mmCIF file of C-alpha atoms in Angstrom:
data_model
loop_
_atom_site.group_PDB
_atom_site.id
_atom_site.type_symbol
_atom_site.label_atom_id
_atom_site.label_comp_id
_atom_site.label_asym_id
_atom_site.label_seq_id
_atom_site.Cartn_x
_atom_site.Cartn_y
_atom_site.Cartn_z
ATOM 1 C CA UNK A 1 89.516 76.715 54.468
ATOM 2 C CA UNK A 2 86.259 74.909 54.415
ATOM 3 C CA UNK A 3 83.475 75.749 52.018
ATOM 4 C CA UNK A 4 81.445 77.445 54.803
ATOM 5 C CA UNK A 5 84.241 79.954 55.422
ATOM 6 C CA UNK A 6 85.040 80.393 51.746
ATOM 7 C CA UNK A 7 81.572 81.305 51.108
ATOM 8 C CA UNK A 8 81.430 83.724 53.993
ATOM 9 C CA UNK A 9 84.521 85.505 52.778
ATOM 10 C CA UNK A 10 82.961 85.650 49.294
ATOM 11 C CA UNK A 11 79.825 87.311 50.588
ATOM 12 C CA UNK A 12 81.832 89.888 52.351
ATOM 13 C CA UNK A 13 84.096 90.467 49.376
ATOM 14 C CA UNK A 14 81.034 90.859 47.174
ATOM 15 C CA UNK A 15 79.498 93.492 49.677
ATOM 16 C CA UNK A 16 82.704 95.478 49.777
ATOM 17 C CA UNK A 17 82.953 95.715 46.010
ATOM 18 C CA UNK A 18 79.316 96.492 45.716
ATOM 19 C CA UNK A 19 79.598 99.408 48.192
ATOM 20 C CA UNK A 20 82.773 100.819 46.283
ATOM 21 C CA UNK A 21 80.775 100.523 43.122
ATOM 22 C CA UNK A 22 77.906 102.543 44.261
ATOM 23 C CA UNK A 23 80.267 105.107 45.738
ATOM 24 C CA UNK A 24 82.147 105.544 42.626
ATOM 25 C CA UNK A 25 78.854 105.917 40.760
ATOM 26 C CA UNK A 26 77.604 108.664 43.076
ATOM 27 C CA UNK A 27 81.141 110.243 42.716
ATOM 28 C CA UNK A 28 80.924 110.057 39.046
ATOM 29 C CA UNK A 29 77.410 111.448 38.572
ATOM 30 C CA UNK A 30 78.497 114.312 40.779
ATOM 31 C CA UNK A 31 81.598 115.057 38.534
ATOM 32 C CA UNK A 32 79.442 114.973 35.558
ATOM 33 C CA UNK A 33 76.928 117.363 36.857
ATOM 34 C CA UNK A 34 79.783 119.818 37.836
ATOM 35 C CA UNK A 35 81.322 119.480 34.396
ATOM 36 C CA UNK A 36 78.011 120.265 32.716
ATOM 37 C CA UNK A 37 77.668 123.476 35.024
ATOM 38 C CA UNK A 38 81.095 124.436 34.039
ATOM 39 C CA UNK A 39 80.547 124.299 30.300
ATOM 40 C CA UNK A 40 77.179 126.064 30.462
ATOM 41 C CA UNK A 41 78.911 128.856 32.888
ATOM 42 C CA UNK A 42 81.776 129.025 30.103
ATOM 43 C CA UNK A 43 79.322 129.325 27.427
ATOM 44 C CA UNK A 44 77.492 132.145 29.093
ATOM 45 C CA UNK A 45 80.685 133.979 29.898
ATOM 46 C CA UNK A 46 81.769 133.607 26.246
ATOM 47 C CA UNK A 47 78.652 134.995 25.095
ATOM 48 C CA UNK A 48 78.690 137.897 27.478
ATOM 49 C CA UNK A 49 82.340 138.544 26.082
ATOM 50 C CA UNK A 50 81.188 138.592 22.718
ATOM 51 C CA UNK A 51 78.111 140.744 23.196
ATOM 52 C CA UNK A 52 80.345 143.319 25.015
ATOM 53 C CA UNK A 53 82.689 143.466 22.185
ATOM 54 C CA UNK A 54 80.041 143.967 19.763
ATOM 55 C CA UNK A 55 78.119 146.502 21.912
ATOM 56 C CA UNK A 56 81.425 148.555 22.163
ATOM 57 C CA UNK A 57 82.038 148.309 18.452
ATOM 58 C CA UNK A 58 78.467 149.499 17.744
ATOM 59 C CA UNK A 59 78.799 152.354 20.487
ATOM 60 C CA UNK A 60 82.092 153.543 18.716
ATOM 61 C CA UNK A 61 80.480 153.360 15.289
ATOM 62 C CA UNK A 62 77.280 155.225 16.349
ATOM 63 C CA UNK A 63 79.558 157.643 18.169
ATOM 64 C CA UNK A 64 76.620 158.155 20.672
ATOM 65 C CA UNK A 65 78.927 158.579 23.652
ATOM 66 C CA UNK A 66 82.512 158.864 24.580
ATOM 67 C CA UNK A 67 84.988 156.178 24.352
ATOM 68 C CA UNK A 68 85.120 156.101 28.109
ATOM 69 C CA UNK A 69 81.344 155.360 28.303
ATOM 70 C CA UNK A 70 81.716 152.702 25.617
ATOM 71 C CA UNK A 71 84.475 151.015 27.785
ATOM 72 C CA UNK A 72 82.252 151.178 30.989
ATOM 73 C CA UNK A 73 79.251 149.767 28.989
ATOM 74 C CA UNK A 74 81.471 146.891 27.900
ATOM 75 C CA UNK A 75 82.820 146.314 31.355
ATOM 76 C CA UNK A 76 79.045 146.092 32.772
ATOM 77 C CA UNK A 77 78.158 143.767 30.049
ATOM 78 C CA UNK A 78 81.111 141.385 31.017
ATOM 79 C CA UNK A 79 80.205 141.740 34.811
ATOM 80 C CA UNK A 80 76.606 140.921 34.090
ATOM 81 C CA UNK A 81 77.988 137.601 32.330
ATOM 82 C CA UNK A 82 80.295 136.627 35.044
ATOM 83 C CA UNK A 83 77.489 137.007 37.541
ATOM 84 C CA UNK A 84 75.194 134.909 35.364
ATOM 85 C CA UNK A 85 78.058 132.271 35.271
ATOM 86 C CA UNK A 86 78.136 132.349 39.149
ATOM 87 C CA UNK A 87 74.478 131.809 39.383
ATOM 88 C CA UNK A 88 74.757 128.738 37.239
ATOM 89 C CA UNK A 89 77.724 127.136 39.237
ATOM 90 C CA UNK A 90 76.440 127.679 42.564
#
């Protein structure tokens, strides 16, 4: 293999390596963004669960409405949290 062929081969190998690096970097950035969205969504969902739990306890302690109504309020609060999580992720 002469010097000209070797130089041509090295340029081709460098181009392939650079292209692979750019693709890997783009894929990693997308994965990082997805991870952040999942973490924020998880935090929102956990917050909604906590709010629902607290709301039900307050509802039952105040005895403002029936236990069935308190359960429904809890379900509604959790569902709102799920919807907010979906809005973040998609």
